[in-house]
Coordinates of C-alpha atoms in Angstrom, one line a residue:
Chain H
M353 CA -7.3 1.0 -14.6
I354 CA -7.9 -1.0 -11.8
S355 CA -8.7 -4.6 -13.5
D356 CA -12.4 -6.3 -13.3
E357 CA -10.2 -9.9 -11.6
F358 CA -9.1 -7.9 -9.1
A359 CA -12.0 -5.3 -9.2
R360 CA -14.4 -9.1 -8.4
N361 CA -12.0 -10.4 -5.9
H362 CA -12.4 -6.9 -3.9
S363 CA -15.8 -7.0 -4.4
R364 CA -16.3 -10.2 -2.8
L365 CA -15.5 -9.9 0.3
S366 CA -18.7 -8.6 2.7
A367 CA -18.9 -8.9 6.1
V368 CA -17.4 -11.7 7.7
N369 CA -17.7 -12.4 11.4
E370 CA -14.5 -13.4 12.2
P371 CA -12.0 -12.6 9.9
L372 CA -8.4 -13.0 10.1
V373 CA -6.9 -9.3 9.2
L374 CA -2.5 -9.5 7.9
G375 CA -2.0 -5.3 9.5
I376 CA 1.3 -4.0 8.3
E377 CA 2.4 -0.6 10.2
S378 CA 5.5 1.7 8.9
S379 CA 4.1 4.9 9.7
C380 CA 7.9 6.2 11.6
D381 CA 10.3 3.7 13.2
E382 CA 8.8 0.0 13.8
T383 CA 8.1 -2.2 11.1
G384 CA 4.8 -4.1 12.5
V385 CA 2.8 -7.0 10.8
A386 CA 0.4 -8.7 13.1
L387 CA -2.0 -11.0 12.7
V388 CA -5.8 -10.2 14.0
R389 CA -8.7 -13.1 13.8
G390 CA -12.0 -10.7 14.9
Q391 CA -10.7 -9.2 17.9
E392 CA -8.3 -11.9 18.9
L393 CA -4.5 -10.8 18.2
L394 CA -2.7 -14.2 16.5
V395 CA 1.3 -12.6 17.0
D396 CA 2.0 -9.4 16.6
A397 CA 5.3 -9.1 15.0
V398 CA 7.7 -5.5 15.1
A399 CA 11.0 -4.4 14.6
S400 CA 12.6 -1.1 15.5
S401 CA 15.2 1.4 14.0
V402 CA 14.6 3.9 17.1
D403 CA 18.1 2.9 18.2
E404 CA 19.9 4.1 14.8
H405 CA 18.0 7.4 15.1
A406 CA 19.2 8.1 19.1
R407 CA 22.3 10.1 18.3
F408 CA 21.0 12.0 16.2
G409 CA 17.8 13.0 19.3
G410 CA 15.0 13.0 16.6
I411 CA 14.1 10.3 13.8
I412 CA 15.4 11.1 10.7
P413 CA 13.1 9.6 8.0
E414 CA 15.6 8.2 5.3
I415 CA 17.3 5.8 7.8
A416 CA 13.6 4.5 8.9
S417 CA 12.8 4.3 5.4
R418 CA 16.1 1.7 4.5
A419 CA 15.4 0.1 7.9
H420 CA 11.8 -0.9 6.7
L421 CA 12.6 -2.3 3.4
E422 CA 14.9 -4.5 5.4
A423 CA 12.6 -5.4 8.3
M424 CA 9.6 -6.0 6.3
I425 CA 9.8 -9.7 4.7
P426 CA 11.2 -10.6 8.3
T427 CA 8.9 -9.4 10.0
L428 CA 6.2 -10.7 7.7
E429 CA 7.4 -13.9 7.9
R430 CA 8.3 -14.2 11.5
A431 CA 4.6 -13.1 12.0
L432 CA 3.2 -16.2 9.3
S433 CA 5.8 -18.4 10.8
T434 CA 4.8 -17.7 14.6
A435 CA 1.1 -18.3 14.0
D436 CA 2.0 -20.7 11.8
V437 CA -0.2 -19.2 9.1
D438 CA -0.1 -19.4 5.8
L439 CA -1.4 -16.1 3.1
G440 CA -3.8 -18.2 1.8
E441 CA -6.2 -17.9 4.7
V442 CA -6.1 -14.7 5.6
D443 CA -8.9 -13.0 4.1
A444 CA -8.4 -8.8 4.6
I445 CA -4.7 -6.7 4.4
A446 CA -4.7 -3.9 6.4
V447 CA -2.0 -1.5 6.3
T448 CA -0.8 2.6 7.8
A449 CA -1.5 5.0 4.9
G450 CA -1.5 7.7 7.1
P451 CA -0.6 10.2 9.0
G452 CA 3.2 10.0 9.2
L453 CA 6.6 9.9 7.2
I454 CA 6.0 10.0 3.4
G455 CA 9.5 7.3 3.2
P456 CA 8.8 4.7 5.7
L457 CA 4.7 5.0 4.5
T458 CA 5.7 4.4 1.4
V459 CA 7.9 1.5 1.9
G460 CA 4.8 0.0 4.1
V461 CA 1.9 0.7 1.3
S462 CA 3.8 -0.8 -1.8
A463 CA 4.7 -4.0 0.2
A464 CA 0.5 -4.7 1.8
K465 CA -0.6 -3.1 -1.8
A466 CA 2.2 -5.7 -3.9
L467 CA 0.9 -8.3 -1.6
S468 CA -2.5 -8.2 -1.9
L469 CA -1.6 -7.8 -5.6
A470 CA 0.5 -11.3 -5.7
T471 CA -2.4 -13.1 -3.0
G472 CA -5.9 -11.4 -4.9
K473 CA -6.8 -10.5 -0.9
P474 CA -8.4 -7.0 -0.6
I475 CA -6.9 -4.5 1.4
Y476 CA -7.7 -0.9 3.4
G477 CA -6.0 1.6 3.9
V478 CA -6.6 2.7 6.9
N479 CA -5.8 6.0 9.7
H480 CA -2.4 5.2 11.7
V481 CA -4.2 7.8 14.4
I482 CA -7.4 5.8 14.9
G483 CA -5.6 2.3 14.8
H484 CA -4.3 3.3 18.7
A485 CA -7.6 3.7 19.5
A486 CA -8.5 0.4 17.5
V487 CA -5.6 -1.8 19.1
D488 CA -7.4 -2.1 23.0
Q489 CA -10.1 -4.4 21.6
L490 CA -7.4 -6.9 20.7
V491 CA -6.8 -6.4 25.5
H492 CA -10.4 -5.3 27.2
G493 CA -12.8 -6.9 24.2
D494 CA -15.8 -4.3 22.5
F495 CA -16.1 -0.8 22.2
P496 CA -19.4 0.7 23.9
D497 CA -22.0 2.2 22.4
E498 CA -19.7 5.5 22.3
F499 CA -16.3 6.7 23.2
L500 CA -14.0 9.3 24.0
A501 CA -10.6 8.1 22.4
L502 CA -7.3 10.3 23.3
V503 CA -4.3 9.5 21.4
V504 CA -0.8 10.6 22.3
S505 CA 2.4 10.2 21.2
G506 CA 5.3 11.4 19.5
G507 CA 3.3 12.4 16.4
H508 CA -0.1 12.9 17.5
S509 CA -2.3 14.1 20.8
S510 CA -5.8 13.8 19.6
M511 CA -9.2 14.0 21.4
L512 CA -12.1 11.2 19.1
L513 CA -15.8 11.3 20.0
V514 CA -15.9 8.0 18.6
D515 CA -19.2 5.2 17.9
D516 CA -18.2 3.0 15.6
I517 CA -14.3 2.5 15.2
A518 CA -14.7 1.6 11.4
T519 CA -17.6 4.1 9.9
G520 CA -18.0 6.9 13.1
V521 CA -14.8 8.7 14.0
R522 CA -15.1 12.7 14.9
E523 CA -12.0 14.3 15.6
L524 CA -13.3 16.6 18.9
G525 CA -9.6 18.5 19.3
S526 CA -5.9 17.8 18.5
T527 CA -2.8 19.6 19.2
L528 CA -1.9 22.4 18.0
D529 CA 1.5 22.1 18.0
D530 CA 4.1 19.3 19.5
A531 CA 2.7 16.3 20.5
A532 CA 2.6 15.3 24.2
G533 CA 5.3 12.8 23.1
E534 CA 7.8 15.0 21.5
A535 CA 7.1 17.8 24.6
F536 CA 8.5 14.9 26.7
D537 CA 11.7 14.5 24.3
K538 CA 12.8 17.8 24.1
V539 CA 12.5 18.9 27.5
G540 CA 14.4 15.6 27.7
R541 CA 16.8 17.1 25.0
L542 CA 16.9 20.3 27.3
L543 CA 18.1 18.8 30.1
G544 CA 20.6 16.6 29.1
L545 CA 18.8 13.6 28.9
P546 CA 19.2 10.7 25.8
Y547 CA 16.3 10.2 22.8
P548 CA 14.5 9.4 23.1
G549 CA 13.3 11.4 26.4
G550 CA 10.4 10.3 27.0
P551 CA 11.0 7.7 29.5
H552 CA 13.8 9.5 31.2
I553 CA 11.5 11.7 32.2
D554 CA 8.9 9.1 33.4
R555 CA 11.9 7.7 35.9
L556 CA 13.1 10.9 36.9
A557 CA 9.2 12.3 37.0
R558 CA 9.0 9.3 39.6
E559 CA 11.5 11.1 42.6
G560 CA 10.7 14.7 41.9
D561 CA 8.1 17.3 43.1
P562 CA 5.6 17.3 40.7
E563 CA 4.2 20.5 42.2
A564 CA 7.5 22.4 43.3
I565 CA 7.1 24.1 40.5
R566 CA 4.0 25.6 38.3
F567 CA 4.7 25.3 34.5
P568 CA 1.6 26.8 32.5
R569 CA -1.1 24.4 31.4
G570 CA -1.5 26.1 27.6
L571 CA -5.5 26.1 26.4
T572 CA -7.1 25.5 30.0
A573 CA -7.5 29.9 30.6
A574 CA -11.4 30.7 30.2
K575 CA -10.7 32.1 27.1
D576 CA -9.5 29.5 25.6
Q577 CA -12.6 27.3 26.7
A578 CA -15.0 28.7 23.5
A579 CA -12.8 27.9 20.6
H580 CA -9.8 25.2 21.9
A581 CA -12.2 22.7 24.6
Y582 CA -10.4 19.9 22.7
D583 CA -7.1 21.5 21.7
F584 CA -3.9 21.5 23.4
S585 CA -0.5 23.5 23.5
F586 CA 2.8 21.9 24.7
S587 CA 4.8 24.2 22.7
G588 CA 4.2 27.2 25.5
L589 CA 5.0 24.7 28.3
K590 CA 8.9 23.4 26.7
T591 CA 9.7 27.1 26.3
A592 CA 8.7 27.7 29.7
V593 CA 10.2 24.7 31.0
A594 CA 13.1 26.0 29.0
R595 CA 13.2 29.8 30.7
W596 CA 13.2 28.2 34.0
V597 CA 16.2 25.9 33.2
E598 CA 17.9 28.8 31.3
T599 CA 17.6 30.9 35.0
Q600 CA 18.5 28.5 37.0
R601 CA 22.0 27.9 35.8
A602 CA 22.2 31.5 34.7
A603 CA 22.4 32.1 38.8
G604 CA 25.0 29.2 39.5
K605 CA 22.0 27.3 40.3
E606 CA 22.1 23.5 40.9
L607 CA 19.7 22.3 38.5
P608 CA 16.2 20.2 40.8
I609 CA 15.8 18.0 37.6
E610 CA 13.8 15.8 39.4
D611 CA 11.8 18.6 40.6
I612 CA 12.0 19.7 37.0
A613 CA 10.6 16.2 35.9
A614 CA 7.9 15.9 38.1
S615 CA 6.6 19.7 37.9
F616 CA 6.4 18.8 33.6
A617 CA 5.3 16.1 33.2
A618 CA 2.1 16.6 36.5
A619 CA 2.0 20.0 33.4
V620 CA 1.2 17.2 30.3
A621 CA -1.1 14.8 32.4
D622 CA -3.0 17.7 33.6
V623 CA -4.0 19.3 31.3
L624 CA -4.6 16.1 29.4
T625 CA -6.9 14.6 31.8
A626 CA -8.7 17.7 32.4
K627 CA -9.8 17.8 29.0
T628 CA -10.1 14.6 28.6
I629 CA -12.8 14.1 31.4
A630 CA -14.7 17.7 31.5
A631 CA -14.9 16.4 26.9
C632 CA -16.5 13.2 28.5
D633 CA -19.4 15.4 30.3
R634 CA -19.7 17.8 27.7
N635 CA -20.5 14.4 25.1
G636 CA -22.2 12.7 28.4
V637 CA -19.7 9.6 27.3
D638 CA -19.0 6.8 29.7
T639 CA -16.0 5.1 28.6
V640 CA -12.8 6.5 27.7
V641 CA -9.9 4.8 25.7
I642 CA -6.4 6.2 26.1
G643 CA -3.8 4.8 23.1
G644 CA -0.3 5.8 21.4
G645 CA 2.5 5.5 22.5
F646 CA 2.5 8.9 25.8
S647 CA 0.5 6.4 27.1
A648 CA 2.8 4.6 28.6
N649 CA 4.3 7.7 31.0
S650 CA 3.1 6.8 34.6
Q651 CA 2.2 9.9 35.5
L652 CA -0.6 10.2 32.4
R653 CA -1.4 6.9 33.9
E654 CA -2.3 8.1 37.1
M655 CA -3.3 10.7 36.8
A656 CA -6.0 9.7 34.1
Q657 CA -6.5 6.6 36.4
Q658 CA -7.8 8.3 39.6
R659 CA -10.1 11.7 37.4
C660 CA -12.1 8.6 35.8
T661 CA -12.7 6.8 39.0
E662 CA -13.7 10.2 40.5
A663 CA -15.8 11.4 38.0
G664 CA -17.2 7.7 37.0
I665 CA -16.1 6.8 33.8
T666 CA -14.2 3.5 32.9
L667 CA -11.1 4.1 32.1
R668 CA -9.4 1.4 28.8
I669 CA -5.8 1.5 28.2
P670 CA -4.2 -0.9 26.6
P671 CA -0.6 -2.5 27.8
I672 CA 2.1 -0.7 26.7
K673 CA 3.5 -2.7 24.6
Y674 CA 0.6 -2.3 22.5
C675 CA 0.4 1.8 23.0
T676 CA 3.8 2.3 20.4
D677 CA 3.8 1.1 16.9
N678 CA 2.8 -2.1 15.9
G679 CA 0.5 -3.4 12.8
A680 CA -1.9 -5.6 15.6
M681 CA -3.2 -1.8 15.7
I682 CA -3.9 -1.4 12.1
A683 CA -5.3 -5.4 12.0
A684 CA -7.6 -4.8 14.8
L685 CA -9.0 -1.2 12.7
G686 CA -8.7 -3.8 9.3
S687 CA -11.5 -6.7 11.6
S688 CA -13.5 -4.0 12.9
M689 CA -14.1 -2.4 9.1
V690 CA -14.4 -6.1 7.5
T691 CA -17.0 -6.9 10.1
A692 CA -18.9 -3.7 9.9
G693 CA -18.7 -4.6 5.5
V694 CA -16.7 -1.2 4.9
A695 CA -15.3 -1.7 0.9
P696 CA -12.0 -2.2 0.9
S697 CA -9.5 0.4 -0.7
A698 CA -8.7 0.9 -4.7
L699 CA -5.4 -0.4 -5.1
D700 CA -5.2 3.4 -6.4
F701 CA -4.7 4.7 -2.9
G702 CA -1.8 6.8 -2.2
V703 CA 0.3 7.9 1.0
D704 CA -1.1 10.8 3.5
S705 CA 1.0 11.9 5.9
S706 CA -1.3 14.5 7.4
M707 CA -4.1 12.1 6.4
P708 CA -6.8 14.2 8.4
L709 CA -8.4 12.2 11.2
S710 CA -11.4 11.6 9.0
I711 CA -11.2 9.9 7.5
T712 CA -10.6 6.4 9.0
H713 CA -9.6 4.1 6.0
V714 CA -9.5 5.7 2.3
Chain C
M561 CA 8.6 -18.9 -17.6
V562 CA 6.5 -15.2 -16.9
T563 CA 8.6 -13.1 -15.3
L564 CA 7.3 -9.7 -13.8
A565 CA 9.7 -7.4 -14.0
L566 CA 9.9 -3.7 -13.4
D567 CA 11.3 -0.4 -12.4
T568 CA 11.1 2.5 -10.3
S569 CA 14.8 4.1 -11.0
N570 CA 13.3 6.8 -13.7
G571 CA 9.8 7.0 -13.6
I572 CA 7.9 3.7 -12.9
A573 CA 8.2 0.6 -15.7
V574 CA 6.4 -2.6 -15.3
G575 CA 6.4 -5.3 -18.2
V576 CA 5.8 -9.1 -18.2
T577 CA 7.7 -11.5 -20.3
D578 CA 7.7 -14.9 -21.8
G579 CA 11.2 -15.8 -21.9
S580 CA 12.3 -12.9 -24.2
T581 CA 9.4 -12.1 -25.6
E582 CA 7.2 -9.0 -24.6
M583 CA 3.6 -10.1 -23.8
A584 CA 3.0 -6.3 -22.2
T585 CA 4.5 -3.6 -21.3
R586 CA 3.5 -0.1 -19.2
R587 CA 5.6 3.2 -18.0
L588 CA 4.7 6.3 -16.7
S589 CA 7.3 9.1 -16.0
T590 CA 5.9 9.8 -12.9
G591 CA 9.6 11.5 -10.3
R592 CA 6.6 11.1 -7.7
Q593 CA 3.6 8.9 -6.0
H594 CA 5.3 5.7 -6.6
A595 CA 3.6 3.9 -4.0
E596 CA 0.0 5.1 -5.0
L597 CA 0.4 4.3 -8.6
L598 CA 2.7 1.0 -9.3
S599 CA 0.5 -1.0 -8.0
P600 CA -2.0 -0.4 -10.5
L601 CA 0.8 -0.3 -13.1
I602 CA 1.7 -4.1 -12.4
D603 CA -2.3 -5.0 -12.6
E604 CA -2.7 -3.3 -15.7
V605 CA -0.2 -4.9 -17.5
L606 CA -0.9 -7.7 -15.4
H607 CA -4.3 -7.7 -17.5
A608 CA -2.6 -6.8 -20.6
A609 CA -0.3 -9.6 -20.9
N610 CA -3.5 -11.6 -20.0
V611 CA -2.0 -13.6 -17.4
S612 CA -3.0 -13.8 -14.0
P613 CA -0.1 -13.7 -11.0
Q614 CA -0.7 -17.4 -10.2
D615 CA 0.9 -17.2 -13.1
I616 CA 3.9 -15.4 -13.1
T617 CA 7.3 -17.7 -11.8
E618 CA 9.4 -14.9 -10.9
V619 CA 9.7 -11.3 -11.0
V620 CA 13.0 -9.5 -12.4
V621 CA 13.7 -5.8 -10.5
G622 CA 15.9 -2.3 -11.4
T623 CA 17.9 -1.6 -8.0
G624 CA 18.5 1.9 -9.2
P625 CA 20.9 4.0 -9.0
A626 CA 18.2 6.4 -7.9
P627 CA 16.7 8.8 -6.1
F628 CA 15.6 7.0 -2.7
T629 CA 12.2 6.8 -2.2
G630 CA 10.3 5.3 -5.5
L631 CA 13.4 3.1 -5.9
R632 CA 12.7 1.7 -2.2
A633 CA 8.8 1.3 -3.6
G634 CA 10.0 -1.4 -6.6
L635 CA 12.2 -2.8 -4.7
V636 CA 9.7 -3.8 -1.5
A637 CA 7.1 -4.1 -4.4
A638 CA 9.2 -6.6 -5.7
R639 CA 10.4 -8.2 -2.9
T640 CA 6.8 -8.9 -1.6
F641 CA 4.9 -9.8 -4.7
A642 CA 7.6 -12.6 -4.9
F643 CA 7.4 -13.1 -1.2
G644 CA 3.3 -13.3 -1.7
R645 CA 3.5 -16.0 -4.3
G646 CA 6.3 -17.8 -3.3
I647 CA 8.5 -17.6 -6.6
D648 CA 11.7 -15.6 -6.6
G649 CA 13.0 -12.3 -6.8
Y650 CA 16.3 -11.0 -8.6
G651 CA 17.8 -7.9 -8.7
V652 CA 19.1 -5.7 -11.6
C653 CA 21.3 -2.9 -12.2
S654 CA 18.6 0.0 -14.1
L655 CA 21.5 1.4 -15.9
D656 CA 22.6 -2.4 -16.9
A657 CA 19.2 -2.7 -19.2
V658 CA 19.8 1.3 -20.0
A659 CA 23.4 0.4 -22.1
L660 CA 21.8 -3.0 -23.1
A661 CA 18.7 -1.0 -24.8
A662 CA 22.1 1.7 -26.4
V663 CA 23.7 -1.8 -27.7
E664 CA 20.2 -2.7 -29.3
R665 CA 19.4 0.2 -30.6
L666 CA 22.4 1.6 -31.7
D667 CA 23.2 -0.9 -33.1
L668 CA 26.8 -1.3 -30.9
G669 CA 29.5 -3.8 -32.5
G670 CA 33.3 -4.8 -32.5
D671 CA 35.3 -3.7 -29.2
Q672 CA 34.3 0.0 -27.8
F673 CA 33.1 1.2 -24.6
I674 CA 29.9 2.8 -23.5
A675 CA 28.9 4.9 -20.4
V676 CA 25.7 5.5 -19.2
L677 CA 24.8 8.9 -17.2
S678 CA 21.6 9.4 -14.9
D679 CA 20.6 11.8 -13.3
A680 CA 20.7 12.0 -9.4
R681 CA 19.2 14.8 -8.4
R682 CA 22.0 17.6 -6.1
K683 CA 23.2 18.6 -9.8
E684 CA 24.9 14.6 -9.3
V685 CA 25.0 12.2 -12.0
Y686 CA 24.9 8.3 -11.4
G687 CA 26.7 6.1 -14.2
R688 CA 28.2 3.2 -15.1
T689 CA 30.5 2.3 -17.8
Y690 CA 30.9 -0.7 -19.8
R691 CA 33.2 -3.0 -22.2
V692 CA 31.5 -4.1 -25.6
S693 CA 32.7 -6.6 -27.6
A694 CA 31.8 -9.0 -30.1
L695 CA 31.0 -12.3 -28.3
V696 CA 34.1 -14.8 -28.5
P697 CA 33.0 -18.0 -28.4
G698 CA 34.3 -19.4 -24.7
E699 CA 34.4 -16.6 -23.1
T700 CA 32.2 -15.8 -20.4
A701 CA 30.1 -12.7 -20.9
D702 CA 27.9 -10.9 -18.6
V703 CA 25.7 -10.7 -20.8
R704 CA 25.3 -11.2 -24.8
L705 CA 22.3 -9.4 -27.8
G706 CA 23.5 -11.9 -30.7
D707 CA 26.9 -11.9 -30.7
I708 CA 27.5 -9.1 -29.4
A709 CA 29.0 -9.0 -25.2
L710 CA 28.2 -6.1 -22.6
S711 CA 30.8 -6.4 -19.7
P712 CA 30.3 -3.4 -17.3
L713 CA 33.6 -2.3 -16.3
S714 CA 33.3 -0.6 -13.2
E715 CA 30.8 -0.5 -10.3
P716 CA 27.7 2.5 -10.7
W717 CA 28.5 5.6 -8.8
V718 CA 27.7 8.8 -8.3
E719 CA 29.5 12.4 -9.3
R720 CA 29.5 16.0 -10.0
P721 CA 29.8 16.3 -13.7
G722 CA 33.3 18.0 -13.7
G723 CA 33.7 13.6 -11.7
A724 CA 31.9 12.4 -14.6
V725 CA 34.7 13.9 -17.0
S726 CA 37.5 12.1 -15.4
L727 CA 35.6 8.6 -14.8
I728 CA 34.4 8.3 -19.3
E729 CA 36.9 10.2 -20.7
G730 CA 37.8 8.2 -23.6
I731 CA 34.7 6.7 -24.3
P732 CA 32.6 7.4 -27.7
T733 CA 29.5 6.3 -26.4
V734 CA 27.4 8.3 -23.8
V735 CA 23.4 7.3 -22.8
S736 CA 20.8 8.7 -20.6
P737 CA 17.2 7.7 -19.9
T738 CA 16.4 11.0 -19.3
P739 CA 17.7 14.2 -21.1
L740 CA 20.5 16.1 -18.0
P741 CA 20.5 19.6 -18.3
I742 CA 23.5 19.4 -15.3
L743 CA 26.1 18.2 -18.4
E744 CA 25.3 21.4 -20.1
G745 CA 29.2 23.0 -20.0
S746 CA 30.4 20.2 -19.1
G747 CA 31.8 19.1 -21.9
I748 CA 30.0 16.0 -22.2
E749 CA 28.2 14.5 -25.4
V750 CA 25.7 12.9 -24.2
T751 CA 24.9 10.0 -28.1
G752 CA 21.0 9.6 -26.9
D753 CA 19.3 10.5 -24.2
D754 CA 16.3 8.7 -24.2
F755 CA 17.1 4.8 -23.5
V756 CA 14.8 3.9 -20.8
V757 CA 14.7 0.8 -18.7
E758 CA 12.4 -1.8 -20.8
P759 CA 11.7 -4.3 -18.2
R760 CA 12.1 -6.6 -21.1
L761 CA 15.9 -5.9 -20.8
L762 CA 15.8 -6.4 -17.3
A763 CA 14.2 -10.2 -17.8
I764 CA 17.2 -11.3 -19.5
I765 CA 19.8 -9.7 -18.3
A766 CA 18.4 -11.4 -14.5
Q767 CA 17.8 -15.1 -17.3
Q768 CA 21.2 -14.7 -18.4
R769 CA 23.0 -14.1 -15.2
L770 CA 20.7 -17.0 -13.1
A771 CA 21.9 -19.5 -15.7
A772 CA 25.3 -18.0 -15.2
G773 CA 24.9 -19.2 -11.6
V774 CA 25.7 -15.2 -10.3
D775 CA 24.1 -13.9 -7.1
Q776 CA 20.7 -11.2 -7.6
P777 CA 19.9 -10.4 -5.3
V778 CA 17.3 -7.2 -4.5
E779 CA 19.0 -4.9 -3.5
P780 CA 19.2 -1.4 -3.4
L781 CA 21.7 1.2 -4.7
Y782 CA 21.6 4.2 -2.8
L783 CA 25.2 4.9 -3.5
R784 CA 24.2 8.6 -0.6
R785 CA 24.4 7.9 2.9
P786 CA 21.2 9.2 4.2
D787 CA 21.0 13.0 5.3
A788 CA 21.2 13.1 9.0
Q789 CA 23.4 15.8 11.7
V790 CA 24.4 14.8 15.0
P791 CA 22.9 17.7 16.1
G792 CA 25.0 20.7 18.2
P793 CA 24.0 21.5 21.8
A794 CA 20.0 23.3 22.3
K795 CA 19.5 27.3 21.1
K796 CA 18.4 29.4 23.8
A797 CA 14.6 29.6 24.8
V798 CA 15.4 33.0 26.7

């Protein structure tokens, strides 16, 4: 189905040292377009529909999809004009092919493919979760030969062993139920906080006692170490918080909301960091990269820094603006692929809402 | 003027026309996988028409009404292709092309009315009504085909069959792009149910409206709000 001309254009691209890559992200509620040259970020333009979802207490895929359609061209224009780049100068286009919400992904992938067709530029359909780790190259430079990546967000909680971000990513484990950020949003709702609950709990937690209430640490028991050493489970924790709150309310007691937030946040940060440090030890790795929207969480940042320092592990966390969904992470991963000489995607790739982490690109 | 015309309101249809001459056209009847299949189909049609993307001078896209995800894939592809080439994009209600196909194939003339219905899922149909008349020199017509003028009588709507009955009452010719089993028992008789959206006709409509100075935004005709409910209080955990 692919014409000869298209195939020729695409095979012409050999490994380029400092490729100029346009990245497009639309897996959830952020429309992101960024330009990266090699490992240098030229522009990162993002349009978000998060405010439109707030009153529903969660992302409504159709609302997000409609916003992506409206934001796509303005965001593209903004990125190109801010960086003063002409589309003709771009070496390749990278786009999130999954995982994510089908409707939103369909907008970004359809846009990127049409742009690829119109301009003759090769296209890479890439994995969003791996992009959350890849973006750190733009901030902290080259990755070491091997490192561990913890990607935590409202939709994902995964641990990756990476020896090449473009070609060699292995999933060690992931959440069996809720993602870390998702647990925060659910507990936020339970405590009557506005959506998204993460930042509110974070703020309250700073004023509370993290040891006031001992909430459970999922999958940390000795019996879980054989099958789930690298996996997470936050659903039980969320239920434990709900039970504790209901018991207090039933007894007519006032809720120590700061202590609940602090103790809950500490449980999440404890599990994430303890498992990450143990994974480094088991795999002989001395660098950790943390990415994804939940890496904005201050308890996680502090605990990860403290435990990594104690264990002699180098910790890399990009600034918060690069942890949330954006085009920069996709452009960064695309740039790594072009540099590594990875072949572009065929034009007939689809979107994959549950794209496994064994797939860096389609 | 080499036009890339596409529609994702009912399957996927892509064509390249030179003026009103069709150079190549392809159709897939899928209701899904638009992200996957649309761009390869555009590539295939360009190849079949023996033109390169650089030869395209405008993009025309069917704006529905249609199920959202597929419709959006067509609109964002049209907008982005046009942006990538630095050319203009125009939007045409997909039902208008169905109506024009009926005028052409049924050889409708004189002064009469037609209705176009299409599948809106959820036991509803999209619809729009039109007047077909002999072209009177000096009078304006929205769309012309030979000496016949076609003008919409309504905005597109979405209705249950019962509601559609009253909206198309007295209209003798009812056409659709696909069979509509949902109309069984509604009393609506469909004259023809294979009047698919032809890219060539989308291009003709867009060119005529452009010449008449009509604004043709590439905006989706969703006709429905997103399904979303403001949540109630949290459920008890115990």
